PDB file of C-alpha atoms in Angstrom:
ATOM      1  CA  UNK A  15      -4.523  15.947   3.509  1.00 53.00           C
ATOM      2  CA  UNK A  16      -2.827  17.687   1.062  1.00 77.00           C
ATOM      3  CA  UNK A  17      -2.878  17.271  -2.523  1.00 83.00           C
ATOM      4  CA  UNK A  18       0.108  15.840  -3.191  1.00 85.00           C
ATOM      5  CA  UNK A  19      -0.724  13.057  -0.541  1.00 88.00           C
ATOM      6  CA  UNK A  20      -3.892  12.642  -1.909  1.00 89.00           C
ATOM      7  CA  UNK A  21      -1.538  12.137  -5.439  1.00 87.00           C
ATOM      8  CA  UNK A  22       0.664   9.574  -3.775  1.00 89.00           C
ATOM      9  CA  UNK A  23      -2.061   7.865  -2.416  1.00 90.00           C
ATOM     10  CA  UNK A  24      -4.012   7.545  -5.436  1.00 89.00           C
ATOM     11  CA  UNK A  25      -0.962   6.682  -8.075  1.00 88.00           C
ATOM     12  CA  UNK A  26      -0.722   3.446  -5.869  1.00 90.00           C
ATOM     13  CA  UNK A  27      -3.972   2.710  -5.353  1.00 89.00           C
ATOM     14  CA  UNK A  28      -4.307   3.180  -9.175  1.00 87.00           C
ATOM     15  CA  UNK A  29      -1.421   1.485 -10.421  1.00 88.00           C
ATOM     16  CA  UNK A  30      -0.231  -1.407  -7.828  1.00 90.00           C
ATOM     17  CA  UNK A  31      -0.326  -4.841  -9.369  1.00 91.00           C
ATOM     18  CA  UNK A  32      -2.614  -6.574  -8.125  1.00 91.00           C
ATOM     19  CA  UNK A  33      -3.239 -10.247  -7.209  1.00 90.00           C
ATOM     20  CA  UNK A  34      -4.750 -11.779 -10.355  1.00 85.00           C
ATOM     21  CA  UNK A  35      -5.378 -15.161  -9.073  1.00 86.00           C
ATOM     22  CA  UNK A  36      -8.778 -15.468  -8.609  1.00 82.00           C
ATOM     23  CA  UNK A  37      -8.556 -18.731  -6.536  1.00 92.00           C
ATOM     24  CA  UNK A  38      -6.019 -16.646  -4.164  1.00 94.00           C
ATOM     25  CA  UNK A  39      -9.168 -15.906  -1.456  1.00 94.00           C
ATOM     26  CA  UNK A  40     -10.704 -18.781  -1.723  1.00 95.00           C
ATOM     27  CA  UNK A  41      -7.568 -21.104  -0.970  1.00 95.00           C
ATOM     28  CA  UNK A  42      -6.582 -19.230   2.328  1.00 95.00           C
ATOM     29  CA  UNK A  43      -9.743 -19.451   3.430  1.00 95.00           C
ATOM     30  CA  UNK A  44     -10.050 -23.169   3.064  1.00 94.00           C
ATOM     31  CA  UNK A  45      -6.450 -23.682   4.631  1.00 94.00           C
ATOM     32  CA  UNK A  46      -8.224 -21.911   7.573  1.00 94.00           C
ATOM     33  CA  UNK A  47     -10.982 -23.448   7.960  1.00 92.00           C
ATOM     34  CA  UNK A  48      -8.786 -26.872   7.947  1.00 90.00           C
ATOM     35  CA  UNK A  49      -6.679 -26.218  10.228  1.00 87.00           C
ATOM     36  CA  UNK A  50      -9.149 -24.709  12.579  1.00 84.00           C
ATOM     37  CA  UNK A  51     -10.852 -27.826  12.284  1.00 81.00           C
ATOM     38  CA  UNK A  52      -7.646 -30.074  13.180  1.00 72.00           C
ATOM     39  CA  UNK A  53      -7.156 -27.881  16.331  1.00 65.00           C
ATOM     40  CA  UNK A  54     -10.532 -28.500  17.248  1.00 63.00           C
ATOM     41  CA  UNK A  55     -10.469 -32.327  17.528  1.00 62.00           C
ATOM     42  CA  UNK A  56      -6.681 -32.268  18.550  1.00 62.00           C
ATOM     43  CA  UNK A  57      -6.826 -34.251  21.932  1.00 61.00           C
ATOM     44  CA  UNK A  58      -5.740 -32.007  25.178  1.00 63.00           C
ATOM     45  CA  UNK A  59      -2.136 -33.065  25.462  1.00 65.00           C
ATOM     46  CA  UNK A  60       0.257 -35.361  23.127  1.00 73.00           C
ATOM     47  CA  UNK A  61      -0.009 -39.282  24.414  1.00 77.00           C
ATOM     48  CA  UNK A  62       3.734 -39.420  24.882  1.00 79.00           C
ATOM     49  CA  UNK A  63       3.904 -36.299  26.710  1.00 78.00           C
ATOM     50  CA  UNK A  64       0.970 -37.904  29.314  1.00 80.00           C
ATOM     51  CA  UNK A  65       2.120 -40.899  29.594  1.00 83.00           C
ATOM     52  CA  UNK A  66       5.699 -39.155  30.633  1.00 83.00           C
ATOM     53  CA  UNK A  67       4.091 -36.774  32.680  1.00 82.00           C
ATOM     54  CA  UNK A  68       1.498 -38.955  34.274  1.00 84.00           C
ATOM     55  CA  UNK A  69       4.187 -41.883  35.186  1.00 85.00           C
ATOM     56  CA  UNK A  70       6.082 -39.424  36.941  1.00 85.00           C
ATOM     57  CA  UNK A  71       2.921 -37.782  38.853  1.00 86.00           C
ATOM     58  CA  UNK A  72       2.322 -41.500  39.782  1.00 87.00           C
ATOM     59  CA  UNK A  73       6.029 -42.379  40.590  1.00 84.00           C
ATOM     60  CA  UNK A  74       6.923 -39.402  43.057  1.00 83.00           C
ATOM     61  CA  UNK A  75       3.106 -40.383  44.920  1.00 85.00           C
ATOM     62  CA  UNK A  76       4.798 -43.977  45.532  1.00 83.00           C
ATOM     63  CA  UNK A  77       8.145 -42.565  46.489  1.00 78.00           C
ATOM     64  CA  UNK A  78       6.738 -40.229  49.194  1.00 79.00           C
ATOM     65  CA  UNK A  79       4.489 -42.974  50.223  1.00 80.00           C
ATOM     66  CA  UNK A  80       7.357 -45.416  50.588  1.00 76.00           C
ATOM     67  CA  UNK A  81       9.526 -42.775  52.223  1.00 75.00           C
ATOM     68  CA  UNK A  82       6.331 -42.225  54.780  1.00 76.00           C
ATOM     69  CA  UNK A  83       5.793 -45.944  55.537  1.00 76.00           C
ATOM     70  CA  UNK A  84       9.185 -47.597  55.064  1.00 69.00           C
ATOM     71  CA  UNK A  85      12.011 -45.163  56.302  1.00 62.00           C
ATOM     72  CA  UNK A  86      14.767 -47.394  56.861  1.00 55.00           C
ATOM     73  CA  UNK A  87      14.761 -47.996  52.750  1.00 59.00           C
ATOM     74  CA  UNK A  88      14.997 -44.976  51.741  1.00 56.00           C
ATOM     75  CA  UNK A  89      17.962 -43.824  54.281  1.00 59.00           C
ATOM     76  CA  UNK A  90      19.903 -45.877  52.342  1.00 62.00           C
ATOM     77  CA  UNK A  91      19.779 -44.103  49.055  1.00 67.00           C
ATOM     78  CA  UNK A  92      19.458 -40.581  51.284  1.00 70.00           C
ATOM     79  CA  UNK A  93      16.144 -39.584  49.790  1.00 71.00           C
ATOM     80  CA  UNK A  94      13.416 -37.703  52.091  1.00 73.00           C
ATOM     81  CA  UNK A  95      10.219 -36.991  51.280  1.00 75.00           C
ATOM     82  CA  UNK A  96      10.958 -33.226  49.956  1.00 79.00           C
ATOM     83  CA  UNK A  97      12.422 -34.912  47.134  1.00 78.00           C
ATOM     84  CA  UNK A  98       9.470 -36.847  46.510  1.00 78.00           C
ATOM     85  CA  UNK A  99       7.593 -33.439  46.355  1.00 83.00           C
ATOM     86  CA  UNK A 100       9.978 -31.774  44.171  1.00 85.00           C
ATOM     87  CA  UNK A 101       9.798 -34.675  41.642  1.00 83.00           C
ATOM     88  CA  UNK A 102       5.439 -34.660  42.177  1.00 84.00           C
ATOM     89  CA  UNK A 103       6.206 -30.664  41.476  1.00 87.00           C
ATOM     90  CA  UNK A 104       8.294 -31.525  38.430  1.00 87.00           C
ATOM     91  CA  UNK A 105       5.839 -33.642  36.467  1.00 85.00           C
ATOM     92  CA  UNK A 106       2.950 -30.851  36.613  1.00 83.00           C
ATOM     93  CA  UNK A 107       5.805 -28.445  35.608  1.00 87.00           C
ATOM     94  CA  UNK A 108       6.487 -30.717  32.905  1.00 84.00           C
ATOM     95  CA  UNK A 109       2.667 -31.571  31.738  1.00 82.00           C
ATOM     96  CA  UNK A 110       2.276 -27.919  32.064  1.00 83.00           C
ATOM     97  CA  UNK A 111       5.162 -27.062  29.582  1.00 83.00           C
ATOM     98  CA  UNK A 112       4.179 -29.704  27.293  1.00 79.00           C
ATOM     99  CA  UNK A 113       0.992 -28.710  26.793  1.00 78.00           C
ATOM    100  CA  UNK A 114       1.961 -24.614  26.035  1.00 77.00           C
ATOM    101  CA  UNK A 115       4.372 -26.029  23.907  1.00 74.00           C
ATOM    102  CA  UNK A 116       1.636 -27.996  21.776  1.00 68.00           C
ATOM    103  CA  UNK A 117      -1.022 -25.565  22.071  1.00 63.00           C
ATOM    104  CA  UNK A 118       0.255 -21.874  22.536  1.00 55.00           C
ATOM    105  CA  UNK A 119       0.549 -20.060  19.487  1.00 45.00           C
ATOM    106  CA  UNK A 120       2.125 -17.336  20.213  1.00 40.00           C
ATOM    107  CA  UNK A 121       5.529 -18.246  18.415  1.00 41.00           C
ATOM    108  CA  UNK A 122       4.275 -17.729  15.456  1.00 42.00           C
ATOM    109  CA  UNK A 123       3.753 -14.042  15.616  1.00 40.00           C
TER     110      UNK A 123
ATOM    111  CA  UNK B   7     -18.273  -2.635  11.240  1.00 48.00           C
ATOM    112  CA  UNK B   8     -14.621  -3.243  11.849  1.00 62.00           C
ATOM    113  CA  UNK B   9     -14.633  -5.126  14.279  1.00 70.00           C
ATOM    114  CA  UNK B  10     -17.834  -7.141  13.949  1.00 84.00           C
ATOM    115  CA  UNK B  11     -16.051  -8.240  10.737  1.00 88.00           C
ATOM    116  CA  UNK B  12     -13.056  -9.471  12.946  1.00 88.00           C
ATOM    117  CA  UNK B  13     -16.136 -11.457  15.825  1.00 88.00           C
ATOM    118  CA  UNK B  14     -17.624 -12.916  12.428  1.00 90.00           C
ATOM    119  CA  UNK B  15     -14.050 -13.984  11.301  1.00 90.00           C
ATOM    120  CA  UNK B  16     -13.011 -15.237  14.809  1.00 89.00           C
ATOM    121  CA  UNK B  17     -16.138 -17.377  14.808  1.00 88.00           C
ATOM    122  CA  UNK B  18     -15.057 -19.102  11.445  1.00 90.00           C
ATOM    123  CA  UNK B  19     -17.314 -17.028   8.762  1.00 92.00           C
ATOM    124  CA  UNK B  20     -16.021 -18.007   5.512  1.00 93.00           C
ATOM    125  CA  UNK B  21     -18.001 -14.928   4.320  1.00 94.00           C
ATOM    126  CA  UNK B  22     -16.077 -12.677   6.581  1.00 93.00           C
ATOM    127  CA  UNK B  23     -12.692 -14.476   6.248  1.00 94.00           C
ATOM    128  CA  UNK B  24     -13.244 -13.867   2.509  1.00 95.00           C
ATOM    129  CA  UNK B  25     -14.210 -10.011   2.938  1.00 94.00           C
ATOM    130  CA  UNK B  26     -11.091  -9.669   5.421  1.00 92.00           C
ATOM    131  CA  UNK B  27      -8.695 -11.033   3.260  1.00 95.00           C
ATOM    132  CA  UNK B  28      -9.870  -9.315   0.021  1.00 94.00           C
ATOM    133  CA  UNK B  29      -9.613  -6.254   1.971  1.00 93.00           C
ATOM    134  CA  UNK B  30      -6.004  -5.957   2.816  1.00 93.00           C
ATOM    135  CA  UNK B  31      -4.685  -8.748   0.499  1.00 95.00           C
ATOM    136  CA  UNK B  32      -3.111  -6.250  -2.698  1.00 93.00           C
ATOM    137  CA  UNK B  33      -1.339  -3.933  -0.231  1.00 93.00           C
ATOM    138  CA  UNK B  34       0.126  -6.886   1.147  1.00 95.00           C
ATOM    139  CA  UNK B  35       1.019  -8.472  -1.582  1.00 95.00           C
ATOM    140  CA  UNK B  36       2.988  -5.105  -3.228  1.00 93.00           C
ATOM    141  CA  UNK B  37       4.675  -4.730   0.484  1.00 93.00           C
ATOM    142  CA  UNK B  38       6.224  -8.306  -0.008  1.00 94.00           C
ATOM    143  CA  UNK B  39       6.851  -7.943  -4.041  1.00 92.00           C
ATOM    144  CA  UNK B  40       8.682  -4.441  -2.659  1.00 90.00           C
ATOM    145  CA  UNK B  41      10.839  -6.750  -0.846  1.00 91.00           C
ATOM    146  CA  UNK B  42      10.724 -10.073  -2.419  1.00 89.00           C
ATOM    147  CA  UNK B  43      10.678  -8.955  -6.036  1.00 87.00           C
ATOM    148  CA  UNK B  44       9.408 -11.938  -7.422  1.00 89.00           C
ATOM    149  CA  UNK B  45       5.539 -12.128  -8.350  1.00 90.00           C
ATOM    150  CA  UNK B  46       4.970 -15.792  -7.139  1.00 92.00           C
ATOM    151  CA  UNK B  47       7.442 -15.301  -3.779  1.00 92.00           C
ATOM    152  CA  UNK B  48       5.359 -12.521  -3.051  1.00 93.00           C
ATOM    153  CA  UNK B  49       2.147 -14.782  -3.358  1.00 94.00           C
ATOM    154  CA  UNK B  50       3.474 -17.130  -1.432  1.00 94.00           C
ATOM    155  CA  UNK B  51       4.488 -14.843   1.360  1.00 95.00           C
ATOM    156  CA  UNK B  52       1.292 -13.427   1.674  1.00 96.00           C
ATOM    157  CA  UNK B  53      -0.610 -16.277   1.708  1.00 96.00           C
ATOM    158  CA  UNK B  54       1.846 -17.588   5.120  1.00 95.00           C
ATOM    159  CA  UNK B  55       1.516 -14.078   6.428  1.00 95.00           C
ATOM    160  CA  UNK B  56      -2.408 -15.034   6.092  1.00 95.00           C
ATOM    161  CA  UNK B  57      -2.830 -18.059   7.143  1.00 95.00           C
ATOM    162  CA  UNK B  58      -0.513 -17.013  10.601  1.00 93.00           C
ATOM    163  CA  UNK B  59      -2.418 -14.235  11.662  1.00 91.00           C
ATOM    164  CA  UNK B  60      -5.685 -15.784  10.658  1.00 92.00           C
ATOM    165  CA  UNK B  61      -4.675 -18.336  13.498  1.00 89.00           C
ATOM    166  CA  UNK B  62      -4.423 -16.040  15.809  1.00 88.00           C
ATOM    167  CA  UNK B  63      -7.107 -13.969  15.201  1.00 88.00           C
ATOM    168  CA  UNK B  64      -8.894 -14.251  18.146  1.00 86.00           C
ATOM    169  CA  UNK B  65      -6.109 -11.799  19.892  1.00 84.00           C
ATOM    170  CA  UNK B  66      -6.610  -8.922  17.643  1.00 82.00           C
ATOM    171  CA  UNK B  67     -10.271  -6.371  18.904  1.00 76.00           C
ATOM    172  CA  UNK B  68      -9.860  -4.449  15.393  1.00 79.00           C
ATOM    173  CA  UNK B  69      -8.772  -4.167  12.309  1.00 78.00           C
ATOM    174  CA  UNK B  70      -6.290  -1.663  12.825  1.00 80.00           C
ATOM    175  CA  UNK B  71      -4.212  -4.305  15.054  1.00 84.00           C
ATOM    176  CA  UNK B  72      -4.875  -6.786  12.749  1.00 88.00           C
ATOM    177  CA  UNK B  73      -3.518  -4.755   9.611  1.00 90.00           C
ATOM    178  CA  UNK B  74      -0.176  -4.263  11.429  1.00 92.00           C
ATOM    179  CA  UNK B  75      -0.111  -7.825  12.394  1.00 91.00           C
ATOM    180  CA  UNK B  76      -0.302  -8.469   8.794  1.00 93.00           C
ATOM    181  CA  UNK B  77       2.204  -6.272   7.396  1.00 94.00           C
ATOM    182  CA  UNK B  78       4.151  -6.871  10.160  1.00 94.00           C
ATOM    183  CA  UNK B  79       4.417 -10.626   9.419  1.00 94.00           C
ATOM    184  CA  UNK B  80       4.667  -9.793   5.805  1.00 95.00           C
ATOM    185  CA  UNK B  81       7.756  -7.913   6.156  1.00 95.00           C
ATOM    186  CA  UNK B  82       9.840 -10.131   8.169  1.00 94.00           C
ATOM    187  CA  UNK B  83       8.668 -12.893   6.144  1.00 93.00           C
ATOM    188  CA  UNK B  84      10.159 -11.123   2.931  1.00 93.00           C
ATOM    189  CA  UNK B  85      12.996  -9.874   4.580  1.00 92.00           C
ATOM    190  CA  UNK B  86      13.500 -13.431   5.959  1.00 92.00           C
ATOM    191  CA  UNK B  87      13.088 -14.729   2.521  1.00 91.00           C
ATOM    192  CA  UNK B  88      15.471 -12.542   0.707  1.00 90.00           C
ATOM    193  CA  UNK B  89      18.003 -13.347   2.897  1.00 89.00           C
ATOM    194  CA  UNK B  90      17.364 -16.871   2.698  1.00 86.00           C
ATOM    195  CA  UNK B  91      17.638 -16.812  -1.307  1.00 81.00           C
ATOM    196  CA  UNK B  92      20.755 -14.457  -1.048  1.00 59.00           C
ATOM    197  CA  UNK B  93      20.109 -12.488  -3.863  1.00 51.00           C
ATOM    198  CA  UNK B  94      21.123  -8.968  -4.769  1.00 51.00           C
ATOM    199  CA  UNK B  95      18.419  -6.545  -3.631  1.00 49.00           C
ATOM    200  CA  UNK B  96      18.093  -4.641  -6.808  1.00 47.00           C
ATOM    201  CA  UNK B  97      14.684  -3.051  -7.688  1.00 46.00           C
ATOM    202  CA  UNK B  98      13.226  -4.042 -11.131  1.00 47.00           C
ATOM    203  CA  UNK B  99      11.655  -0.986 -12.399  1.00 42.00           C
ATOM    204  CA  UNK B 100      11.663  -2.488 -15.832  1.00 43.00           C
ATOM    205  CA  UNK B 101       8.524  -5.104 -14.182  1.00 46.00           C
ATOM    206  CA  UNK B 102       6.749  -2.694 -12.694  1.00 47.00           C
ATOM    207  CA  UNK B 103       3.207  -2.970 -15.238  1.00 48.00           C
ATOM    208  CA  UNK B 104       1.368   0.145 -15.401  1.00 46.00           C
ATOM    209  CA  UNK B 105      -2.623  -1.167 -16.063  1.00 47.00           C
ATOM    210  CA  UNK B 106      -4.084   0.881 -18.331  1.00 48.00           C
ATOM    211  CA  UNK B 107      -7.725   1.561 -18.594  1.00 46.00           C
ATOM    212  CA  UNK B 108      -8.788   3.560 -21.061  1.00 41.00           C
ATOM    213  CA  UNK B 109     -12.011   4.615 -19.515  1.00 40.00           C
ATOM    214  CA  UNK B 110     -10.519   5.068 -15.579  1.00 49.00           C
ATOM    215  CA  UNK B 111     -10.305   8.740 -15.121  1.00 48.00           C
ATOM    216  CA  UNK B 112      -7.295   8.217 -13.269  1.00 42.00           C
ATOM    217  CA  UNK B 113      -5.062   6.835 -16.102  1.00 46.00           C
ATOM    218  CA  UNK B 114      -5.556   9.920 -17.775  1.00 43.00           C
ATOM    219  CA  UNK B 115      -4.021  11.709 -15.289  1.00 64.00           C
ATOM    220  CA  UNK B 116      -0.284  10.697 -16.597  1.00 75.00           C
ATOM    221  CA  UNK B 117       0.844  12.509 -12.996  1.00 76.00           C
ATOM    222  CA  UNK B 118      -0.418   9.183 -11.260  1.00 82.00           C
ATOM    223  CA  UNK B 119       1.589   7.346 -13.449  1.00 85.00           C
ATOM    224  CA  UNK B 120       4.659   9.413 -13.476  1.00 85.00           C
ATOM    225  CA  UNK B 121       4.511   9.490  -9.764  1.00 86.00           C
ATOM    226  CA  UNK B 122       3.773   5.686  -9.782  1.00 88.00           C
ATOM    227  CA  UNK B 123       6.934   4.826 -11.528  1.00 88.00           C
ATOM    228  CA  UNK B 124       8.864   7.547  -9.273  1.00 90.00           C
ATOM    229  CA  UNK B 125       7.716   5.482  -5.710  1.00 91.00           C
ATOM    230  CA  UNK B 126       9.157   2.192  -7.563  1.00 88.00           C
ATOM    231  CA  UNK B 127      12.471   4.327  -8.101  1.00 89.00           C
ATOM    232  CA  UNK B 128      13.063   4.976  -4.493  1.00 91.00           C
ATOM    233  CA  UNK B 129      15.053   2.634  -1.562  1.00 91.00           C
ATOM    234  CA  UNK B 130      13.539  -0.376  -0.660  1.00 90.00           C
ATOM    235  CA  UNK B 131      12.943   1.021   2.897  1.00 91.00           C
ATOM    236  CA  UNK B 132      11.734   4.448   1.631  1.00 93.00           C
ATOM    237  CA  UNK B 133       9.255   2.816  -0.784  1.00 93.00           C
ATOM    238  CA  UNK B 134       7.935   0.009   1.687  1.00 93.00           C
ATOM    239  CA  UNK B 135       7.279   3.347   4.217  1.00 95.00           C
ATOM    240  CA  UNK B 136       5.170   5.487   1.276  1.00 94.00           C
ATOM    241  CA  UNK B 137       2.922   1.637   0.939  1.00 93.00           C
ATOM    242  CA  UNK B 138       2.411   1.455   4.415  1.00 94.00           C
ATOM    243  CA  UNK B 139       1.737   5.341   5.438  1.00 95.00           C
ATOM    244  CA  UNK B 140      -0.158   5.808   2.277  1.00 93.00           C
ATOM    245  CA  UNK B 141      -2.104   2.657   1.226  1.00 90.00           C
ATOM    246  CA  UNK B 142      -1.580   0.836   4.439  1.00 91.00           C
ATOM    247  CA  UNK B 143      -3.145   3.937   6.212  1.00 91.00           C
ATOM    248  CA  UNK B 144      -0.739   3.172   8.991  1.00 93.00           C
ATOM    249  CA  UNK B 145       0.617   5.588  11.853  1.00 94.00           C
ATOM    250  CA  UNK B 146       4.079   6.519  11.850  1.00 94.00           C
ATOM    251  CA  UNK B 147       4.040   4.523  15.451  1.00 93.00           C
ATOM    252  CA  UNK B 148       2.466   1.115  13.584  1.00 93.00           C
ATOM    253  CA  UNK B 149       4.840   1.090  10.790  1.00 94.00           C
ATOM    254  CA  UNK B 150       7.426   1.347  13.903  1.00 94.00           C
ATOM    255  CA  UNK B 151       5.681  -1.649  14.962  1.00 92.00           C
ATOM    256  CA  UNK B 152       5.575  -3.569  11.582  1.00 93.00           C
ATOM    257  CA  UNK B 153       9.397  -2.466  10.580  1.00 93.00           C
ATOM    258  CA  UNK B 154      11.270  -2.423  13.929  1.00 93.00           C
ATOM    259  CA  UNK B 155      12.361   0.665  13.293  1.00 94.00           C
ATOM    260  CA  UNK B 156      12.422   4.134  15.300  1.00 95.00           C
ATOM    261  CA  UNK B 157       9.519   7.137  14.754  1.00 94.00           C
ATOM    262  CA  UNK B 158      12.575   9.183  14.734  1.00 95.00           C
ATOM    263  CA  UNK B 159      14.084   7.349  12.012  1.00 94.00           C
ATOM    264  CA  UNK B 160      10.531   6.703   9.667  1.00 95.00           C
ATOM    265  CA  UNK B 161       9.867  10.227  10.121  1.00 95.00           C
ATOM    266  CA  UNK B 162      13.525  10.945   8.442  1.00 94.00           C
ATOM    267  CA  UNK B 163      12.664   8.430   5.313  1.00 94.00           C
ATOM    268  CA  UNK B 164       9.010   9.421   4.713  1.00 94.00           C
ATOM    269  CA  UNK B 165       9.951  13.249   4.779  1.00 93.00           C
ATOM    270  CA  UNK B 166      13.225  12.439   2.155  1.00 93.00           C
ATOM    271  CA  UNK B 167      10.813   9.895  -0.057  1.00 92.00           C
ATOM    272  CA  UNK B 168       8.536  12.894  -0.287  1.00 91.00           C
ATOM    273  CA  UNK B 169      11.268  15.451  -1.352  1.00 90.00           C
ATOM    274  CA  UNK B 170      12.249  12.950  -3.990  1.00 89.00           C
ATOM    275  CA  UNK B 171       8.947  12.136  -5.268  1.00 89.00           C
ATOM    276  CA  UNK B 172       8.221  16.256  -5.069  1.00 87.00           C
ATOM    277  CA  UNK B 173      11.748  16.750  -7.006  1.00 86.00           C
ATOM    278  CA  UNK B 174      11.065  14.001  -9.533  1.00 80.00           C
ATOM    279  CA  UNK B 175       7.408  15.483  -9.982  1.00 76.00           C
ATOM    280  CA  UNK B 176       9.071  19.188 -10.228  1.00 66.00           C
ATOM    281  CA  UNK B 177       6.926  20.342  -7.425  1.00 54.00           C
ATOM    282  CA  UNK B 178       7.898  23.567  -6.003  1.00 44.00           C
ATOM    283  CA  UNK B 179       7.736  22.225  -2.253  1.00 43.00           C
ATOM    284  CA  UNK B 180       7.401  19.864   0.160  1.00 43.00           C
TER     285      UNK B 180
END
């Protein structure tokens, strides 16, 4: 390096203010550790977002059931049984999302 | 060492957290007081900037990576803050505080301090560049990263806030 960067680079490692709060460290790191801890005992998914996703798992399972046992029904409203897949499909789309929403952190960068 | 620092951190080592942030805390504090110009905005930044890539520590192998992540966060965060407080982007050379130690061998080299004053005189950009290329120890490809801006274009300002600093400091050449 030459000397003039080796100037440069010690003129601000000389003279930059620096952070005189002594706490400063300490108060990051115990923001951390407190929210690492919160993640940690966060449950899997948010209740609402199960009970949502779940009643919907449970609800296309009885509407391809009824579609497989009692046809005639469900001509009447023009639903088949693909449907009833799509909507099973759906809810683990749905869980899925929910739970990247809640837990990915990649946002934040 | 590096990044045994960064497994020790990742596991939740308040010793290394500590060590980690001590490290690389001033640089990023004077990168968001470049921007922010306020001594207690800049705090504040850096301590966010911090506490969000502490969170995702886990993704960074080294400290290199996690260094740009930091100033990287820092500087939007600033530049996200000044234009959130919509104020006039002036720098405040008159609150720039020169420490002075009487027995540093450093201070009584006035060319530090001459030169010192002369990076606070420059653009915001240009100056931010000389803290990250210089203290930051960054690559002209990771200040790309933590700016958004071109090589092309951070080659341009580092080479002009060099010629200043050399014209200001009345050396014969860059």
């Amino acid at each position: 390096m030459k000397e003039f960067d080796e100037n440069i680079k010690n003129a601000l490692l000389k003279h930059i203010p620096k952070i005189d709060d002594d706490s400063f460290t300490e108060n990051i790191v115990k923001e951390h550790l407190s929210r690492k801890l919160e993640i940690k005992y966060k449950p899997f998914l948010n209740f609402a977002s199960l009970i949502i996703g779940l009643s919907f798992v449970f609800i296309s399972i009885g509407l391809i059931l009824l579609i497989r046992y009692n046809g005639l029904f469900i001509e009447i409203i023009d639903i088949n049984e693909q449907h009833g897949l799509i909507l099973f499909a759906l809810s683990f789309v749905f869980l899925i999302y929910k739970w990247l929403e809640d837990y990915s952190t990649s946002s934040t960068l | 060492m590096g990044s045994s620092i960064i497994k020790r951190a990742i596991s939740g080592d308040p010793e290394a957290l500590t060590s980690l942030i001590n490290q690389y805390r001033d640089i990023a504090y004077n990168l968001a007081l470049s921007i922010a110009k306020d001594d207690e905005d800049a705090k504040d930044i850096t301590q966010d900037s911090f506490l969000k890539v502490l969170e995702n520590i886990h993704r960074f192998r080294n400290e290199a990576k996690f260094t740009t992540w930091l100033y990287r966060i820092v500087y939007n965060q600033s530049i996200r803050f000044v234009k959130e407080r919509n104020t006039e982007n002036i720098v405040k050379t008159e609150s720039i505080s020169i420490p002075e130690n009487p027995y540093s061998e450093y201070s009584v080299k006035k060319e530090y301090i001459e030169l010192y004053k002369a990076i606070n005189l420059l653009e915001d950009n240009d100056r931010n560049i000389i803290l990250l290329f210089y203290l930051g120890e960054k690559s002209i490809k990771q200040i790309g990263t933590i700016t958004g801006m071109s090589a092309s274009n951070i080659k341009v300002m580092l080479h002009r806030a060099r010629k200043k600093l050399y014209k200001k400091l009345n050396y014969e050449r860059v």
